[in-house]
Amino acid sequence: MTYTVEFEPIGIRLICEEPLTVFEAARQAGVSLRSICGGKGTCGKCAIRIRQGIALHLVEAEREHLSDALLAEGWRLACRTVVTENITIYIPPGSLEESQVVQTEGVETTFAPRPAVRLLPVVITPPSLSDQASDMERLAAGLHEQHGVRNIIAGLPALRALRTALRETDWQISAALRGDEIIAAYPRTHDRAVGLAVDIGTTKLACYLVDLESG
C-alpha cells in the first residue's frame, strides 16, 4: 500500500510505501529541513504543520518544544512525526535549512605560539658492526646531543614511523615531541610543524591553520 506526503508551499509530493517520519520523507524528496540535533528531537528547529491527514505518536519532545495551542493547530516536529497515510505538510520558512555560507575573511592577530608539539631536526649516527644500538637509543642520543632533550619515550606507532623515516632519509629525520614523548618521525624535508585549531559551534564550524613555529 502506498501513500503520499505533500509539502507546501514548496509543491513537492513524495510517494511512500512504508511508515517514516516527515523528516525522512523530506530528505527523500530533496527538501532540506533545519535539524541542528541531527533529527533527535532535541533542538526543535524542524517544526511543521499538518494541514490534512493524521500523524502517529505525539511524543514528549514535541510537548517540550511546542505549546498546547500550537499542538492543537497541528504543529509537530518533523523528526518525531511518523506518517502512514496520505498527508499534507506545511513547512514554514523558519524550518527550511538555509544554504551554507563559507566565511573567507577574518581578523588576523600576531601572537607568540607555545605549541604542545615540537618538531626537532635530528642527525643520527647509522649502526655498524661495532655499534648495534636500537633506533630508539640512537634517537635519544641524538636529541640529547643536539637539543638537550632527555628521557624520551615512544609508543609502537611512533617506533614504526621512526624505523621507516631513518632508513629512507639517510638517518636524518624530524622528530615530533609532545613533552618527553616521541609521537611521530618524518623525513628531514618535514622541517616545520603546523597545527589546526577547530571550533565546533552550534551553527558554524571554524578552522584555523597556523605555523606552530612562527605563529
Short mmCIF file of C-alpha atoms in Angstrom, two decimals:
data_model
loop_
_atom_site.label_atom_id
_atom_site.label_comp_id
_atom_site.label_asym_id
_atom_site.label_seq_id
_atom_site.Cartn_x
_atom_site.Cartn_y
_atom_site.Cartn_z
CA MET A 1 0.00 0.00 0.00
CA THR A 2 1.32 3.40 -0.96
CA TYR A 3 0.53 6.86 0.35
CA THR A 4 1.65 10.40 -0.48
CA VAL A 5 3.28 13.15 1.54
CA GLU A 6 2.73 16.62 0.09
CA PHE A 7 4.96 19.52 1.11
CA GLU A 8 3.50 23.03 0.95
CA PRO A 9 4.10 25.73 -0.16
CA ILE A 10 7.03 24.07 -1.97
CA GLY A 11 4.71 21.97 -4.11
CA ILE A 12 6.62 18.67 -3.83
CA ARG A 13 4.89 15.30 -3.45
CA LEU A 14 6.55 12.09 -2.30
CA ILE A 15 5.06 8.61 -2.75
CA CYS A 16 5.90 6.30 0.17
CA GLU A 17 5.47 2.58 0.76
CA GLU A 18 6.32 2.28 4.45
CA PRO A 19 5.93 4.32 7.65
CA LEU A 20 8.53 7.06 8.04
CA THR A 21 8.98 10.40 9.73
CA VAL A 22 8.22 13.66 7.96
CA PHE A 23 11.91 14.49 8.32
CA GLU A 24 12.91 11.32 6.46
CA ALA A 25 10.25 11.92 3.81
CA ALA A 26 11.53 15.48 3.31
CA ARG A 27 15.08 14.22 2.91
CA GLN A 28 13.97 11.70 0.28
CA ALA A 29 12.06 14.43 -1.52
CA GLY A 30 15.06 16.75 -1.53
CA VAL A 31 13.59 19.21 0.98
CA SER A 32 16.21 20.41 3.45
CA LEU A 33 14.74 20.92 6.91
CA ARG A 34 16.66 22.56 9.75
CA SER A 35 17.98 19.98 12.17
CA ILE A 36 20.83 21.11 14.38
CA CYS A 37 20.41 17.98 16.53
CA GLY A 38 20.51 15.62 13.54
CA GLY A 39 16.89 14.53 13.82
CA LYS A 40 16.99 13.52 17.50
CA GLY A 41 14.19 15.80 18.65
CA THR A 42 16.27 17.98 20.94
CA CYS A 43 16.63 21.26 19.01
CA GLY A 44 13.01 21.88 17.98
CA LYS A 45 14.05 23.57 14.72
CA CYS A 46 12.10 21.33 12.32
CA ALA A 47 8.57 22.47 13.24
CA ILE A 48 5.95 21.73 10.59
CA ARG A 49 2.13 21.92 10.46
CA ILE A 50 -0.18 19.12 9.41
CA ARG A 51 -2.88 20.57 7.16
CA GLN A 52 -4.56 17.34 6.05
CA GLY A 53 -4.11 13.84 7.37
CA ILE A 54 -3.16 12.27 10.68
CA ALA A 55 0.27 11.63 12.21
CA LEU A 56 1.06 8.95 14.77
CA HIS A 57 2.58 9.08 18.22
CA LEU A 58 2.74 12.56 19.71
CA VAL A 59 5.94 12.32 21.75
CA GLU A 60 7.27 14.16 24.79
CA ALA A 61 9.88 16.07 22.73
CA GLU A 62 7.06 17.77 20.84
CA ARG A 63 5.35 18.80 24.08
CA GLU A 64 8.65 20.31 25.25
CA HIS A 65 9.20 22.45 22.14
CA LEU A 66 5.63 23.24 21.09
CA SER A 67 2.89 24.86 23.17
CA ASP A 68 -0.51 23.24 23.66
CA ALA A 69 -2.00 25.88 21.36
CA LEU A 70 0.41 25.03 18.56
CA LEU A 71 -0.14 21.31 19.02
CA ALA A 72 -3.89 21.89 18.79
CA GLU A 73 -3.35 23.72 15.49
CA GLY A 74 -1.48 20.72 14.05
CA TRP A 75 2.10 21.81 14.63
CA ARG A 76 4.58 18.97 15.14
CA LEU A 77 8.30 18.24 14.91
CA ALA A 78 9.17 16.70 11.55
CA CYS A 79 11.80 14.38 13.04
CA ARG A 80 9.31 12.94 15.58
CA THR A 81 6.21 12.80 13.36
CA VAL A 82 5.55 9.37 11.83
CA VAL A 83 3.11 9.15 8.94
CA THR A 84 1.43 6.09 7.42
CA GLU A 85 -1.25 7.60 5.17
CA ASN A 86 -1.87 10.49 2.79
CA ILE A 87 -0.87 13.73 4.45
CA THR A 88 -0.27 17.37 3.57
CA ILE A 89 2.51 19.19 5.40
CA TYR A 90 3.08 22.93 5.62
CA ILE A 91 6.72 23.93 6.10
CA PRO A 92 7.25 27.47 7.43
CA PRO A 93 10.28 29.42 6.14
CA GLY A 94 11.97 29.20 9.54
CA SER A 95 12.10 25.40 9.34
CA LEU A 96 13.89 25.31 5.99
CA GLU A 97 17.63 24.97 6.02
CA GLU A 98 19.45 27.94 4.55
CA SER A 99 22.21 27.43 2.03
CA GLN A 100 25.64 27.03 3.56
CA VAL A 101 27.87 30.10 3.68
CA VAL A 102 31.65 29.84 3.66
CA GLN A 103 33.44 32.60 5.54
CA THR A 104 36.63 33.50 3.71
CA GLU A 105 37.73 36.59 5.61
CA GLY A 106 38.63 37.29 9.21
CA VAL A 107 40.84 39.30 11.53
CA GLU A 108 44.42 38.05 11.82
CA THR A 109 46.33 38.62 15.06
CA THR A 110 50.01 38.33 15.89
CA PHE A 111 50.96 36.07 18.77
CA ALA A 112 53.87 34.02 20.07
CA PRO A 113 52.86 30.36 19.85
CA ARG A 114 53.64 27.90 22.63
CA PRO A 115 52.76 24.63 20.91
CA ALA A 116 52.36 21.36 22.77
CA VAL A 117 54.17 19.60 19.91
CA ARG A 118 57.71 20.45 18.78
CA LEU A 119 59.36 19.31 15.54
CA LEU A 120 63.12 18.87 16.00
CA PRO A 121 65.63 18.04 13.25
CA VAL A 122 67.98 15.23 14.23
CA VAL A 123 71.03 13.72 12.51
CA ILE A 124 71.63 10.20 13.79
CA THR A 125 74.73 8.01 13.56
CA PRO A 126 73.96 4.90 11.46
CA PRO A 127 74.51 1.48 13.05
CA SER A 128 77.59 -0.63 12.34
CA LEU A 129 79.01 -3.98 13.34
CA SER A 130 80.63 -2.35 16.33
CA ASP A 131 77.63 -0.14 17.21
CA GLN A 132 74.36 -2.04 17.30
CA ALA A 133 72.22 0.23 19.49
CA SER A 134 68.49 0.34 18.76
CA ASP A 135 66.82 3.08 16.70
CA MET A 136 65.25 4.49 19.86
CA GLU A 137 68.59 4.61 21.65
CA ARG A 138 70.16 6.40 18.68
CA LEU A 139 67.33 8.93 18.54
CA ALA A 140 67.59 9.56 22.29
CA ALA A 141 71.34 10.15 21.98
CA GLY A 142 70.87 12.48 19.00
CA LEU A 143 68.17 14.53 20.74
CA HIS A 144 70.32 14.81 23.86
CA GLU A 145 73.44 15.90 21.99
CA GLN A 146 71.73 18.26 19.52
CA HIS A 147 68.81 19.67 21.52
CA GLY A 148 69.43 18.84 25.17
CA VAL A 149 66.35 16.61 25.34
CA ARG A 150 66.49 13.78 27.90
CA ASN A 151 64.46 10.76 28.96
CA ILE A 152 62.24 10.39 25.90
CA ILE A 153 59.57 7.72 25.46
CA ALA A 154 57.69 6.45 22.40
CA GLY A 155 54.74 4.21 21.57
CA LEU A 156 54.65 1.48 18.94
CA PRO A 157 53.22 3.66 16.10
CA ALA A 158 56.00 6.22 16.61
CA LEU A 159 58.67 3.50 16.67
CA ARG A 160 57.38 2.12 13.38
CA ALA A 161 57.45 5.59 11.83
CA LEU A 162 60.96 6.14 13.21
CA ARG A 163 62.27 2.93 11.65
CA THR A 164 60.92 3.90 8.20
CA ALA A 165 62.00 7.55 8.33
CA LEU A 166 65.58 6.75 9.37
CA ARG A 167 66.21 4.33 6.53
CA GLU A 168 64.50 6.39 3.84
CA THR A 169 66.34 9.66 4.53
CA ASP A 170 69.92 8.62 5.28
CA TRP A 171 69.45 8.83 9.08
CA GLN A 172 68.33 12.46 9.06
CA ILE A 173 64.83 12.96 10.38
CA SER A 174 62.46 15.41 12.05
CA ALA A 175 61.13 14.08 15.36
CA ALA A 176 57.78 15.30 16.72
CA LEU A 177 57.78 15.58 20.51
CA ARG A 178 54.87 16.18 22.86
CA GLY A 179 56.53 16.78 26.20
CA ASP A 180 59.01 13.93 26.52
CA GLU A 181 57.10 11.60 24.18
CA ILE A 182 58.02 10.96 20.55
CA ILE A 183 54.69 10.89 18.72
CA ALA A 184 55.94 10.78 15.12
CA ALA A 185 59.04 10.81 12.93
CA TYR A 186 59.27 12.28 9.44
CA PRO A 187 61.85 12.63 6.67
CA ARG A 188 64.09 15.66 7.18
CA THR A 189 62.16 17.55 4.50
CA HIS A 190 59.39 17.99 7.09
CA ASP A 191 61.07 20.82 8.99
CA ARG A 192 58.03 22.87 10.05
CA ALA A 193 55.02 21.83 12.10
CA VAL A 194 51.53 23.16 11.54
CA GLY A 195 48.56 23.00 13.86
CA LEU A 196 44.84 23.00 13.14
CA ALA A 197 42.52 24.68 15.65
CA VAL A 198 38.85 23.69 15.29
CA ASP A 199 35.85 25.38 16.90
CA ILE A 200 32.65 23.33 16.57
CA GLY A 201 29.78 25.68 17.30
CA THR A 202 26.02 25.27 17.16
CA THR A 203 25.66 26.62 13.64
CA LYS A 204 29.21 27.18 12.41
CA LEU A 205 32.41 25.21 12.05
CA ALA A 206 35.57 27.33 12.22
CA CYS A 207 39.11 26.14 11.43
CA TYR A 208 42.44 27.95 11.69
CA LEU A 209 45.68 26.58 10.28
CA VAL A 210 48.83 28.01 11.86
CA ASP A 211 52.59 27.56 11.62
CA LEU A 212 53.48 26.36 15.13
CA GLU A 213 56.95 27.92 14.94
CA SER A 214 56.20 31.41 13.66
CA GLY A 215 52.53 31.75 14.60
#
